[in-house]
Amino acid sequence: ETAENFGILDRLTTIPGNLHEVSIPDTAYDLAIVANVTHLQTPEQNTAIFDRLHGSLKPNGELMIVDAFRGSSQGDVPLTLYHLGLALRTRGGRVYSPRELHEMLGDRFHRPTITPLDVPPHMVGMLVAKKR
C-alpha cells in the first residue's frame, strides 16, 4: 500500500514465504530490504540470510537492514525494555550493534552506513551496505 501511495509499486517485488527457504532469483535486484528481522535471528541465521541476499543482488546492489539499533539516548529505556522482551519471547533473538551486523555481512559487502531514524521510540535505525 505504501509503495502504491508513493507511485513505485511497479518497481517493487515482494517474495512471500519463509525467508530461510523461499526461492530468490540470482542477480535480480538493485536493493534488498530486511526490515524488523535481524533481532529475531541468531548470528548464524543472519549470516545465512545475508549470503542469500548477496547472491540476489545485481552488481553494486545494496542491502538495507531496518531494525532496532542503539542510537539516541532518548531510546535507551525503550531499547532496554525491547531487549528484555526479546529475552522472554525468543530463544536467541537480541538487538545487534551495527558493528556486529557488519561482521555478519563479512567481506561480501562494503562498509555499511548507519542512519538512526529520528522517530519515537528513538531506537530504530537503517544500515545500508553495497555489494562488493
CSV table of C-alpha atoms in Angstrom, one decimal:
chain,number,residue,atom,x,y,z
A,1,GLU,CA,0.0,0.0,0.0
A,2,THR,CA,2.8,2.4,0.8
A,3,ALA,CA,4.6,1.7,-2.5
A,4,GLU,CA,1.4,2.3,-4.3
A,5,ASN,CA,0.8,5.6,-2.5
A,6,PHE,CA,4.3,6.7,-3.5
A,7,GLY,CA,3.8,5.6,-7.1
A,8,ILE,CA,6.6,3.0,-7.1
A,9,LEU,CA,4.6,-0.2,-7.0
A,10,ASP,CA,5.9,-1.1,-10.5
A,11,ARG,CA,9.4,-1.1,-9.1
A,12,LEU,CA,8.8,-3.3,-6.0
A,13,THR,CA,8.9,-7.0,-5.8
A,14,THR,CA,7.8,-8.9,-2.7
A,15,ILE,CA,8.6,-12.5,-2.1
A,16,PRO,CA,6.2,-14.2,0.3
A,17,GLY,CA,7.3,-17.2,2.2
A,18,ASN,CA,9.8,-18.3,4.8
A,19,LEU,CA,12.9,-16.1,4.3
A,20,HIS,CA,15.2,-19.1,5.1
A,21,GLU,CA,13.6,-21.3,2.4
A,22,VAL,CA,11.9,-19.2,-0.3
A,23,SER,CA,13.5,-19.2,-3.7
A,24,ILE,CA,15.3,-16.0,-4.5
A,25,PRO,CA,16.5,-15.3,-8.1
A,26,ASP,CA,20.2,-14.7,-8.7
A,27,THR,CA,21.4,-11.1,-9.5
A,28,ALA,CA,17.8,-9.8,-9.9
A,29,TYR,CA,17.6,-6.9,-7.6
A,30,ASP,CA,19.1,-3.4,-7.1
A,31,LEU,CA,18.0,-3.3,-3.4
A,32,ALA,CA,17.1,-5.9,-0.8
A,33,ILE,CA,15.3,-4.8,2.3
A,34,VAL,CA,15.5,-6.8,5.6
A,35,ALA,CA,13.2,-5.0,8.0
A,36,ASN,CA,12.4,-6.0,11.6
A,37,VAL,CA,14.1,-9.4,11.2
A,38,THR,CA,17.7,-9.5,12.4
A,39,HIS,CA,16.8,-9.1,16.1
A,40,LEU,CA,14.8,-12.4,15.9
A,41,GLN,CA,17.7,-14.4,14.3
A,42,THR,CA,20.9,-15.9,15.6
A,43,PRO,CA,24.2,-14.6,14.2
A,44,GLU,CA,24.4,-17.7,12.0
A,45,GLN,CA,20.9,-17.3,10.7
A,46,ASN,CA,21.6,-13.6,9.9
A,47,THR,CA,24.8,-14.6,8.1
A,48,ALA,CA,22.9,-17.1,6.0
A,49,ILE,CA,20.2,-14.6,5.1
A,50,PHE,CA,22.9,-12.0,4.1
A,51,ASP,CA,24.6,-14.7,2.0
A,52,ARG,CA,21.4,-15.5,0.1
A,53,LEU,CA,20.6,-11.8,-0.4
A,54,HIS,CA,24.1,-11.1,-1.6
A,55,GLY,CA,23.5,-13.6,-4.5
A,56,SER,CA,20.2,-12.0,-5.4
A,57,LEU,CA,21.7,-8.5,-5.8
A,58,LYS,CA,22.9,-7.1,-9.1
A,59,PRO,CA,26.5,-5.8,-9.2
A,60,ASN,CA,26.7,-2.7,-6.9
A,61,GLY,CA,23.3,-3.6,-5.4
A,62,GLU,CA,22.5,-2.6,-1.9
A,63,LEU,CA,21.3,-4.4,1.2
A,64,MET,CA,19.2,-2.3,3.6
A,65,ILE,CA,18.6,-3.5,7.2
A,66,VAL,CA,16.0,-1.6,9.2
A,67,ASP,CA,15.8,-2.7,12.8
A,68,ALA,CA,16.4,-1.8,16.4
A,69,PHE,CA,19.7,-0.1,17.0
A,70,ARG,CA,21.2,1.8,19.9
A,71,GLY,CA,21.2,5.5,18.8
A,72,SER,CA,19.8,8.5,20.6
A,73,SER,CA,19.8,8.5,24.4
A,74,GLN,CA,16.1,9.1,24.1
A,75,GLY,CA,15.8,5.5,23.0
A,76,ASP,CA,17.8,3.9,25.9
A,77,VAL,CA,14.8,2.9,28.0
A,78,PRO,CA,12.6,1.6,25.1
A,79,LEU,CA,15.6,-0.3,23.8
A,80,THR,CA,16.3,-1.9,27.2
A,81,LEU,CA,12.7,-2.9,27.5
A,82,TYR,CA,12.9,-4.3,24.0
A,83,HIS,CA,15.9,-6.4,24.9
A,84,LEU,CA,14.0,-7.8,27.9
A,85,GLY,CA,11.0,-8.7,25.7
A,86,LEU,CA,13.3,-10.5,23.2
A,87,ALA,CA,14.9,-12.4,26.0
A,88,LEU,CA,11.5,-13.5,27.3
A,89,ARG,CA,9.9,-14.5,23.9
A,90,THR,CA,12.8,-15.8,21.7
A,91,ARG,CA,15.5,-18.4,22.1
A,92,GLY,CA,18.3,-16.5,20.5
A,93,GLY,CA,17.0,-13.1,19.4
A,94,ARG,CA,18.6,-9.9,20.5
A,95,VAL,CA,19.4,-6.5,19.2
A,96,TYR,CA,22.7,-6.4,17.4
A,97,SER,CA,25.0,-3.5,17.2
A,98,PRO,CA,25.9,-2.1,13.8
A,99,ARG,CA,29.4,-3.5,14.3
A,100,GLU,CA,28.1,-7.0,14.9
A,101,LEU,CA,25.9,-6.8,11.8
A,102,HIS,CA,28.9,-5.5,9.8
A,103,GLU,CA,30.8,-8.6,10.9
A,104,MET,CA,27.9,-10.8,9.8
A,105,LEU,CA,27.9,-9.1,6.4
A,106,GLY,CA,31.5,-10.2,6.1
A,107,ASP,CA,33.6,-9.1,3.2
A,108,ARG,CA,30.8,-9.6,0.7
A,109,PHE,CA,29.7,-6.0,1.3
A,110,HIS,CA,31.4,-2.7,1.6
A,111,ARG,CA,31.5,-1.0,4.9
A,112,PRO,CA,27.9,-0.1,5.7
A,113,THR,CA,26.5,3.3,6.5
A,114,ILE,CA,24.3,3.7,9.6
A,115,THR,CA,21.4,6.2,9.8
A,116,PRO,CA,19.4,6.5,13.1
A,117,LEU,CA,15.7,7.1,12.3
A,118,ASP,CA,14.7,10.0,14.5
A,119,VAL,CA,11.2,8.8,15.3
A,120,PRO,CA,9.7,7.6,18.5
A,121,PRO,CA,10.7,5.3,20.3
A,122,HIS,CA,14.2,6.5,19.1
A,123,MET,CA,15.6,3.0,18.8
A,124,VAL,CA,15.3,2.2,15.1
A,125,GLY,CA,18.0,2.7,12.5
A,126,MET,CA,18.9,1.8,9.0
A,127,LEU,CA,22.1,0.1,7.9
A,128,VAL,CA,22.9,0.1,4.1
A,129,ALA,CA,25.7,-1.9,2.6
A,130,LYS,CA,26.8,-2.1,-1.1
A,131,LYS,CA,27.6,-5.4,-2.6
A,132,ARG,CA,31.3,-6.0,-3.5
